[in-house]
Coordinates of C-alpha atoms in Angstrom, one line a residue:
Chain A
M1 CA 0.0 0.0 0.0
I2 CA 1.2 3.5 -0.8
K3 CA 0.2 6.4 1.3
E4 CA 0.5 9.8 -0.3
S5 CA 0.7 13.0 1.7
K6 CA -2.5 14.2 3.4
D7 CA -3.4 10.5 4.0
I8 CA -4.4 9.7 0.4
I9 CA -4.4 6.0 -0.3
I10 CA -3.1 5.1 -3.7
L11 CA -4.6 1.9 -5.1
P12 CA -2.3 -0.4 -7.0
D13 CA -3.1 -1.8 -10.5
R14 CA -4.3 -5.0 -8.9
F15 CA -7.9 -5.2 -10.2
R16 CA -7.2 -7.9 -12.8
D17 CA -8.5 -11.1 -11.2
P18 CA -9.6 -12.4 -7.7
Y19 CA -6.1 -13.4 -6.8
T20 CA -4.3 -10.1 -7.6
F21 CA -7.2 -8.2 -5.9
E22 CA -6.1 -9.7 -2.6
S23 CA -3.5 -7.0 -2.3
V24 CA -6.3 -4.4 -2.5
L25 CA -8.3 -6.3 0.1
S26 CA -5.3 -6.3 2.4
M27 CA -5.6 -2.5 2.4
N28 CA -9.1 -2.6 3.8
S29 CA -8.2 -2.0 7.5
S30 CA -5.9 0.9 6.6
L31 CA -8.6 2.3 4.4
L32 CA -11.0 2.2 7.3
E33 CA -8.6 4.2 9.4
S34 CA -7.7 6.7 6.7
S35 CA -9.2 10.0 5.8
G36 CA -11.2 8.3 3.0
T37 CA -9.6 9.6 -0.1
V38 CA -8.5 7.1 -2.7
D39 CA -6.3 7.8 -5.7
M40 CA -7.1 5.5 -8.6
S41 CA -4.6 6.9 -11.1
R42 CA -2.6 3.7 -11.3
I43 CA -5.4 1.4 -12.2
A44 CA -5.3 0.4 -15.8
F45 CA -7.9 -2.4 -15.8
I46 CA -10.8 -3.6 -13.7
E47 CA -12.6 -6.9 -14.0
P48 CA -16.1 -7.6 -12.5
Y49 CA -15.0 -9.4 -9.3
S50 CA -12.6 -6.7 -8.3
M51 CA -15.1 -4.0 -9.2
I52 CA -17.8 -5.6 -6.9
S53 CA -15.4 -6.2 -4.1
F54 CA -14.2 -2.6 -4.2
L55 CA -17.9 -1.5 -4.2
L56 CA -18.3 -3.6 -1.0
M57 CA -15.2 -2.0 0.5
G58 CA -16.8 1.4 -0.2
R59 CA -20.1 0.3 1.4
N60 CA -18.3 -1.0 4.5
F61 CA -16.5 2.3 4.8
L62 CA -19.8 4.2 4.5
R63 CA -21.4 1.9 7.1
K64 CA -18.5 2.0 9.6
R65 CA -17.5 5.6 9.2
G66 CA -20.8 7.2 8.2
E67 CA -19.1 8.9 5.3
K68 CA -18.4 8.1 1.6
L69 CA -15.0 7.3 0.2
K70 CA -13.7 10.0 -2.1
L71 CA -12.3 8.7 -5.4
I72 CA -9.8 10.9 -7.2
H73 CA -7.7 10.8 -10.3
I74 CA -9.7 8.1 -12.0
P75 CA -8.3 7.4 -15.5
I76 CA -11.0 8.3 -18.1
H77 CA -11.3 4.7 -19.5
I78 CA -11.8 3.3 -16.0
H79 CA -14.3 6.1 -15.2
Q80 CA -16.2 5.3 -18.4
Y81 CA -16.3 1.6 -17.6
L82 CA -17.4 2.0 -14.0
N83 CA -20.0 4.5 -15.1
R84 CA -21.3 2.0 -17.7
M85 CA -21.5 -0.7 -15.1
D86 CA -23.6 1.6 -12.8
F87 CA -20.9 1.5 -10.2
F88 CA -21.3 5.1 -9.2
S89 CA -25.1 5.0 -9.1
K90 CA -25.2 3.1 -5.8
G91 CA -24.4 6.3 -3.9
I92 CA -21.4 4.8 -2.1
F93 CA -18.6 7.1 -3.4
I94 CA -17.9 10.7 -3.8
L95 CA -16.5 11.7 -7.2
T96 CA -14.4 14.9 -7.6
E97 CA -14.3 14.7 -11.3
T98 CA -17.1 14.0 -13.8
L99 CA -16.8 12.5 -17.2
P100 CA -16.5 15.2 -19.9
E101 CA -19.6 15.6 -21.9
G102 CA -20.0 13.0 -24.7
M103 CA -17.5 10.7 -23.1
S104 CA -19.9 8.3 -21.4
L105 CA -20.1 4.9 -23.0
K106 CA -23.2 4.4 -25.0
R107 CA -25.7 1.8 -23.9
N108 CA -26.3 0.3 -27.3
P109 CA -26.8 -3.4 -28.1
I110 CA -23.1 -3.9 -29.1
S111 CA -22.0 -3.0 -25.6
N112 CA -24.5 -5.3 -24.0
R113 CA -22.1 -8.1 -23.2
L114 CA -22.7 -7.4 -19.6
L115 CA -25.2 -7.2 -16.7
E116 CA -24.8 -3.9 -14.9
I117 CA -24.3 -4.0 -11.2
T118 CA -27.6 -4.7 -9.5
E119 CA -28.2 -4.7 -5.8
I120 CA -29.9 -7.9 -4.5
P121 CA -32.0 -6.9 -1.5
G122 CA -31.6 -8.8 1.8
K123 CA -35.4 -9.2 2.2
E124 CA -37.0 -12.1 0.5
R125 CA -40.0 -10.4 -1.1
Q126 CA -37.9 -7.6 -2.7
G127 CA -35.1 -10.1 -3.5
V128 CA -37.4 -12.3 -5.5
N129 CA -38.6 -9.4 -7.7
V130 CA -35.1 -8.1 -8.4
L131 CA -33.9 -11.6 -9.2
A132 CA -36.7 -12.0 -11.7
S133 CA -35.7 -8.8 -13.5
V134 CA -32.0 -9.7 -13.4
I135 CA -32.8 -13.1 -15.0
S136 CA -35.1 -11.5 -17.6
L137 CA -32.3 -9.1 -18.6
F138 CA -29.8 -11.9 -18.7
R139 CA -32.0 -13.9 -21.1
K140 CA -32.3 -10.9 -23.4
R141 CA -28.5 -10.4 -23.5
S142 CA -27.3 -13.9 -23.1
E143 CA -26.5 -14.4 -26.8
L144 CA -24.0 -11.6 -26.5
I145 CA -22.7 -12.3 -23.1
L146 CA -22.2 -16.0 -23.8
K147 CA -21.4 -15.6 -27.5
F148 CA -18.2 -17.8 -27.3
W149 CA -19.9 -20.6 -25.4
M150 CA -23.3 -20.7 -26.9
D151 CA -25.2 -23.9 -27.1
E152 CA -28.9 -24.7 -26.4
S153 CA -28.5 -25.4 -22.7
I154 CA -25.9 -22.9 -21.5
V155 CA -28.4 -20.0 -20.9
D156 CA -30.6 -22.3 -18.8
Y157 CA -27.5 -23.4 -16.8
F158 CA -26.6 -19.8 -16.1
V159 CA -30.2 -19.0 -15.1
T160 CA -30.0 -21.8 -12.5
V161 CA -26.6 -20.5 -11.2
L162 CA -27.8 -16.9 -11.0
S163 CA -31.0 -18.1 -9.2
E164 CA -29.2 -20.3 -6.7
L165 CA -26.5 -17.8 -5.8
C166 CA -28.7 -14.7 -5.6
Q167 CA -31.1 -16.5 -3.4
N168 CA -28.3 -17.3 -1.0
I169 CA -28.0 -13.5 -0.4
F170 CA -31.5 -13.0 0.9
E171 CA -31.8 -16.5 2.4
H172 CA -28.5 -16.7 4.3
S173 CA -26.3 -13.6 4.3
L174 CA -28.5 -11.3 6.4
D175 CA -27.4 -8.5 4.2
S176 CA -28.0 -7.2 0.7
G177 CA -25.5 -8.0 -2.0
F178 CA -24.5 -7.2 -5.6
V179 CA -24.6 -9.2 -8.9
T180 CA -22.9 -8.4 -12.2
M181 CA -21.7 -10.3 -15.2
Q182 CA -19.5 -9.5 -18.2
T183 CA -17.6 -11.0 -21.0
Y184 CA -14.3 -9.4 -21.6
K185 CA -11.0 -10.1 -23.3
S186 CA -7.8 -10.8 -21.4
G187 CA -4.9 -11.3 -23.7
K188 CA -6.1 -13.8 -26.3
E189 CA -8.6 -15.3 -23.9
N190 CA -12.3 -14.4 -23.7
I191 CA -13.6 -14.6 -20.2
A192 CA -17.3 -14.6 -19.0
R193 CA -17.4 -13.8 -15.4
L194 CA -20.5 -13.8 -13.1
V195 CA -20.0 -12.3 -9.7
I196 CA -22.4 -12.4 -6.8
S197 CA -21.1 -10.9 -3.5
D198 CA -22.2 -9.7 -0.2
S199 CA -20.7 -8.5 3.0
G200 CA -23.1 -10.4 5.3
V201 CA -22.5 -13.1 7.9
G202 CA -20.2 -15.2 5.7
I203 CA -20.4 -18.9 5.1
R204 CA -19.0 -19.8 8.6
G205 CA -21.5 -17.5 10.2
S206 CA -24.3 -18.9 8.2
F207 CA -23.5 -22.5 9.3
E208 CA -22.8 -21.6 13.0
G209 CA -25.8 -23.5 14.3
K210 CA -24.9 -26.7 12.5
K211 CA -22.7 -28.4 15.0
T212 CA -22.8 -31.8 13.3
L213 CA -20.7 -30.6 10.3
N214 CA -17.1 -31.8 10.4
Y215 CA -14.6 -29.2 9.2
K216 CA -11.5 -27.4 10.6
T217 CA -11.1 -24.5 8.3
T218 CA -13.6 -22.2 6.5
S219 CA -12.2 -23.3 3.1
Q220 CA -13.1 -26.9 4.1
L221 CA -16.6 -25.8 5.0
I222 CA -16.9 -24.0 1.6
E223 CA -15.8 -27.3 -0.1
L224 CA -18.3 -29.2 1.9
A225 CA -21.1 -26.8 0.8
L226 CA -20.0 -27.2 -2.8
T227 CA -19.9 -31.0 -2.8
T228 CA -22.6 -32.0 -0.2
P229 CA -26.2 -30.9 -0.1
I230 CA -25.9 -29.2 3.3
S231 CA -28.0 -26.2 4.3
S232 CA -27.7 -23.8 7.2
K233 CA -31.5 -23.3 7.5
R234 CA -33.0 -26.7 6.5
E235 CA -32.2 -30.4 6.8
F236 CA -30.4 -30.2 3.5
G237 CA -29.8 -27.8 0.6
Y238 CA -29.1 -28.0 -3.1
G239 CA -27.9 -24.6 -4.2
L240 CA -24.1 -24.6 -4.1
C241 CA -23.9 -28.3 -5.1
Q242 CA -25.9 -27.5 -8.2
V243 CA -23.7 -24.5 -9.0
N244 CA -20.7 -26.8 -8.6
S245 CA -22.1 -29.5 -10.8
I246 CA -23.1 -27.0 -13.6
T247 CA -19.6 -25.3 -13.5
E248 CA -18.1 -28.7 -13.9
K249 CA -20.3 -29.5 -16.9
L250 CA -19.3 -26.1 -18.4
K251 CA -15.6 -26.7 -17.6
G252 CA -15.5 -23.4 -15.8
T253 CA -13.9 -22.2 -12.6
I254 CA -15.4 -21.3 -9.2
F255 CA -13.8 -18.9 -6.8
I256 CA -15.5 -18.4 -3.4
R257 CA -14.0 -16.1 -0.7
S258 CA -15.5 -15.7 2.7
E259 CA -13.8 -13.8 5.6
S260 CA -10.2 -15.0 5.6
S261 CA -10.6 -18.0 3.4
S262 CA -11.0 -18.9 -0.2
L263 CA -11.6 -21.9 -2.3
T264 CA -10.8 -22.2 -6.0
V265 CA -12.1 -25.0 -8.2
L266 CA -10.7 -25.3 -11.7
Y267 CA -12.7 -27.5 -14.0
N268 CA -11.0 -26.1 -17.0
K269 CA -7.6 -27.6 -16.0
I270 CA -8.7 -30.8 -14.4
E271 CA -6.4 -32.9 -16.6
K272 CA -3.4 -31.3 -15.0
G273 CA -4.0 -32.9 -11.6
K274 CA -5.0 -31.0 -8.5
N275 CA -7.9 -28.7 -9.3
I276 CA -9.1 -27.5 -5.8
F277 CA -7.1 -24.9 -4.0
H278 CA -7.7 -23.9 -0.3
R279 CA -6.5 -20.7 1.3
N280 CA -7.1 -19.7 4.9
D281 CA -4.6 -17.0 5.6
L282 CA -6.1 -14.1 3.7
P283 CA -6.9 -10.7 5.0
Y284 CA -10.3 -10.6 6.7
F285 CA -13.1 -9.3 4.6
E286 CA -16.8 -9.7 5.6
G287 CA -19.3 -11.8 3.8
T288 CA -19.1 -14.1 0.8
Q289 CA -17.8 -13.2 -2.7
I290 CA -18.3 -15.6 -5.5
A291 CA -17.0 -15.6 -9.1
I292 CA -18.0 -18.1 -11.7
S293 CA -15.9 -17.9 -14.9
L294 CA -15.7 -19.5 -18.3
S295 CA -12.9 -19.0 -20.7
A296 CA -12.5 -19.5 -24.4
Chain B
M1 CA -56.6 -33.4 -14.5
I2 CA -54.0 -31.4 -16.5
I3 CA -52.5 -28.4 -14.8
L4 CA -50.8 -26.1 -17.2
V5 CA -48.0 -24.7 -15.0
E6 CA -47.5 -21.7 -17.3
K7 CA -51.2 -20.8 -16.9
L8 CA -51.0 -21.4 -13.1
A9 CA -48.1 -19.0 -12.9
R10 CA -50.0 -16.4 -14.8
E11 CA -52.9 -16.8 -12.4
C12 CA -50.3 -15.9 -9.7
K13 CA -49.2 -12.9 -11.9
I14 CA -45.9 -14.5 -12.9
K15 CA -45.1 -14.1 -16.5
S16 CA -41.6 -15.5 -16.6
Q17 CA -40.7 -18.7 -18.4
D18 CA -38.4 -19.4 -15.4
L19 CA -40.0 -20.4 -12.2
I20 CA -37.6 -19.8 -9.4
T21 CA -37.5 -19.1 -5.6
R22 CA -39.4 -20.4 -2.7
P23 CA -42.1 -17.7 -2.5
I24 CA -43.1 -18.5 -6.2
G25 CA -43.1 -22.2 -5.5
R26 CA -45.4 -21.6 -2.5
S27 CA -47.8 -19.5 -4.5
L28 CA -48.1 -22.1 -7.2
F29 CA -48.6 -24.8 -4.7
E30 CA -51.5 -23.0 -3.1
K31 CA -53.0 -22.4 -6.5
A32 CA -52.5 -26.0 -7.6
M33 CA -54.1 -27.3 -4.4
E34 CA -57.3 -25.2 -5.1
K35 CA -57.6 -27.2 -8.4
I36 CA -56.6 -30.6 -7.0
K37 CA -59.2 -30.4 -4.3
M38 CA -61.8 -30.7 -7.1
T39 CA -60.4 -33.9 -8.5
D40 CA -61.7 -37.4 -7.8
K41 CA -59.9 -39.7 -5.4
G42 CA -57.0 -41.5 -7.0
E43 CA -57.0 -39.3 -10.1
T44 CA -53.7 -38.4 -11.9
V45 CA -52.8 -34.8 -11.9
I46 CA -50.5 -34.0 -14.9
L47 CA -48.3 -31.0 -14.3
D48 CA -47.6 -29.8 -17.8
F49 CA -44.4 -27.6 -17.9
E50 CA -44.8 -26.6 -21.5
N51 CA -43.0 -23.3 -22.2
I52 CA -41.3 -23.3 -18.8
K53 CA -37.5 -23.3 -19.2
V54 CA -35.9 -23.3 -15.7
I55 CA -37.3 -24.4 -12.4
D56 CA -34.8 -24.1 -9.6
S57 CA -34.3 -26.2 -6.5
S58 CA -36.2 -23.9 -4.2
F59 CA -39.2 -23.9 -6.5
I60 CA -39.0 -27.6 -6.9
D61 CA -38.8 -28.1 -3.1
E62 CA -41.9 -25.9 -2.5
F63 CA -44.0 -27.0 -5.4
I64 CA -43.3 -30.5 -6.8
V65 CA -41.9 -32.0 -3.6
R66 CA -44.8 -30.7 -1.5
L67 CA -47.4 -31.9 -4.0
I68 CA -45.8 -35.4 -4.0
E69 CA -45.6 -35.4 -0.2
I70 CA -49.3 -34.5 0.1
S71 CA -50.5 -36.8 -2.7
S72 CA -50.7 -39.9 -0.4
T73 CA -53.0 -38.3 2.2
E74 CA -55.1 -36.4 -0.4
D75 CA -55.1 -39.5 -2.7
F76 CA -54.0 -38.2 -6.0
Y77 CA -51.0 -39.0 -8.3
I78 CA -48.6 -36.6 -9.8
K79 CA -47.2 -37.0 -13.3
L80 CA -44.8 -34.5 -14.9
K81 CA -45.0 -33.5 -18.6
D82 CA -42.9 -31.4 -21.0
I83 CA -40.0 -31.0 -18.6
S84 CA -37.1 -29.1 -20.0
L85 CA -33.6 -30.6 -19.8
M86 CA -32.5 -28.1 -17.1
A87 CA -35.7 -28.7 -15.1
E88 CA -35.1 -32.4 -15.3
I89 CA -31.5 -32.0 -14.1
N90 CA -32.6 -29.8 -11.2
I91 CA -35.6 -32.1 -10.2
D92 CA -33.3 -35.2 -10.3
S93 CA -30.8 -33.4 -8.1
V94 CA -33.4 -32.4 -5.5
F95 CA -34.9 -35.9 -5.5
H96 CA -31.5 -37.5 -4.9
S97 CA -30.6 -35.0 -2.1
Y98 CA -34.1 -35.5 -0.5
S99 CA -33.7 -39.3 -0.6
N100 CA -30.2 -39.2 0.8
Y101 CA -31.0 -36.9 3.7
K102 CA -34.6 -37.8 4.7
D103 CA -34.0 -41.6 4.6
K104 CA -37.1 -41.7 2.5
R105 CA -37.2 -41.8 -1.3
I106 CA -39.0 -39.5 -3.5
A107 CA -39.8 -39.9 -7.3
A108 CA -42.3 -38.8 -9.9
A109 CA -43.8 -40.4 -12.9
R110 CA -43.4 -38.6 -16.2
E111 CA -45.3 -38.6 -19.5
E112 CA -42.3 -38.8 -21.9
L113 CA -39.0 -40.5 -21.8
G114 CA -36.3 -38.4 -20.0
R115 CA -32.6 -38.1 -20.7
N116 CA -32.2 -41.0 -18.3
N117 CA -34.3 -43.0 -20.8
K118 CA -36.9 -43.6 -18.1
Y119 CA -40.5 -42.7 -17.5
Y120 CA -39.8 -41.2 -14.1
I121 CA -37.4 -39.0 -12.3
G122 CA -35.8 -40.1 -9.0
P123 CA -33.5 -42.6 -7.4
L124 CA -35.3 -45.9 -8.2
T125 CA -33.6 -49.4 -8.6
Q126 CA -33.4 -51.3 -11.9
E127 CA -36.1 -53.7 -10.8
E128 CA -38.4 -50.8 -9.9
S129 CA -37.6 -49.1 -13.2
D130 CA -38.4 -52.2 -15.2
I131 CA -41.8 -52.5 -13.6
I132 CA -42.6 -48.9 -14.3
D133 CA -41.6 -49.3 -17.9
Y134 CA -43.7 -52.4 -18.3
L135 CA -46.7 -50.7 -16.9
K136 CA -46.2 -47.6 -19.0
I137 CA -46.2 -49.8 -22.1
N138 CA -49.0 -52.0 -21.1
H139 CA -51.0 -49.4 -19.1
H140 CA -52.0 -52.0 -16.5
S141 CA -51.1 -55.5 -15.4
S142 CA -52.0 -58.2 -13.0
L143 CA -49.6 -59.6 -10.4
S144 CA -49.2 -62.8 -12.4
E145 CA -48.2 -60.9 -15.5
L146 CA -45.7 -58.9 -13.6
L147 CA -44.2 -62.0 -12.0
R148 CA -43.9 -63.6 -15.5
F149 CA -42.3 -60.4 -17.0
S150 CA -39.9 -59.7 -14.1
G151 CA -38.9 -63.2 -13.2
I152 CA -38.9 -62.1 -9.5
E153 CA -40.4 -64.4 -6.9
E154 CA -43.8 -63.3 -5.5
I155 CA -42.4 -62.9 -2.0
K156 CA -39.8 -60.4 -3.3
I157 CA -42.0 -58.5 -5.8
M158 CA -44.8 -57.7 -3.3
P159 CA -42.6 -55.3 -1.3
I160 CA -41.3 -53.7 -4.5
L161 CA -44.8 -53.1 -5.8
Q162 CA -45.9 -51.8 -2.4
E163 CA -42.9 -49.4 -2.3
L164 CA -43.7 -48.1 -5.8
Y165 CA -47.3 -47.6 -4.8
S166 CA -46.2 -45.7 -1.6
L167 CA -44.0 -43.5 -3.8
R168 CA -47.1 -42.8 -5.9
V169 CA -45.4 -43.8 -9.2
I170 CA -47.8 -46.7 -9.8
K171 CA -51.4 -47.2 -9.0
K172 CA -53.1 -50.3 -7.5
I173 CA -56.8 -50.8 -8.2
N174 CA -58.5 -54.1 -7.3
N175 CA -55.3 -56.2 -7.4
E176 CA -54.3 -54.7 -10.8
Y177 CA -51.4 -52.4 -11.2
Y178 CA -51.6 -49.4 -13.4
S179 CA -49.1 -46.8 -14.7
V180 CA -49.8 -43.3 -13.3

């Protein structure tokens, strides 16, 4: 972390994937103690997981400090992108610069390889309505979002994944969360990434009452939830298991982070041996953040 | 009785081709029960999912599983029709989890052959599956015909038939067995 004079925090260019973003998450506690001004001038690229996680960092700052993070020196292309993704419309940040007139990215069908950031409410009734509109929008844009993976069943697979993961927010997290999806190019690779994150009670918190479950670390609990139909509220659950099985069918990857742990499952590289990676020594960050990715 | 699930959803003011979440499952269950109460005892209720693309595990749990659970006490049978591939995968997953965790199996008859090449969804054995297929093709059968077809001893086939009847995937009327 680099601190400029007057306590301005300069963010590194580490918004490229869930792994590099850990260095930004490691700044969270310093951010909470800072004056709340963040310099974004070094950021050259932002992918959906990093964007949503940074949004949660901003929301946590607002909740704990009662004031908004001030973002300064945002490169124009980053500003355009975040604006296009409705990042700023959540009322979490203060902007000192506005985009020059005519510089906003147009919302035309060609730029619709994405789902803008949508807040999934923590209450069931509102959550159900928002989820229905997210899925309806996804169906309209799915041919563009999933252009490189298109077959007759993939849209329905993703509707199931969206449904299961968004419901976890209002059923288990005790908080609202955010969903977004985008297809983007990274080098020669096309990546479709669906991100659903919250800063609620986390997976361990959600399963606190289930004393019969056998696990030592949070990443083991995440693996258990992915591979066994366990539920924190009912006798058994299906959601994460179904997401895991669909991701396996699609040869995608799953990244789940909760508090100080993460689990990565790579079904695209399964032939190379080990495909599940546990981490339990990460900087603490509230809630559960999930990225489901396909690459082509 | 045929219940068009798409129409049922519209009656609940749901226009989507995807039926997801518990509240929507609960609404459709209540609406379906209003109709099922008007059926005769022992009638088959066909749930026709034409034009429905995705039903998720929460919806399945609140709608299909609850209808099957209540079908014994209310004396009706459930049969699924026009199930999409995704719906079939999700129903199968829910039925397997249910059967593993409740120590009590659950299954449903279906109108057409599924991707499992069977006329049902759920964790049934090969012997049970063969009996369902036989009844589906022949519509109904006596015990002696089933004994001849399956080659299973009477003492062993009776509990199998009783279990299939308890699961509501076959009917039993006057010592004859029927497909649902």
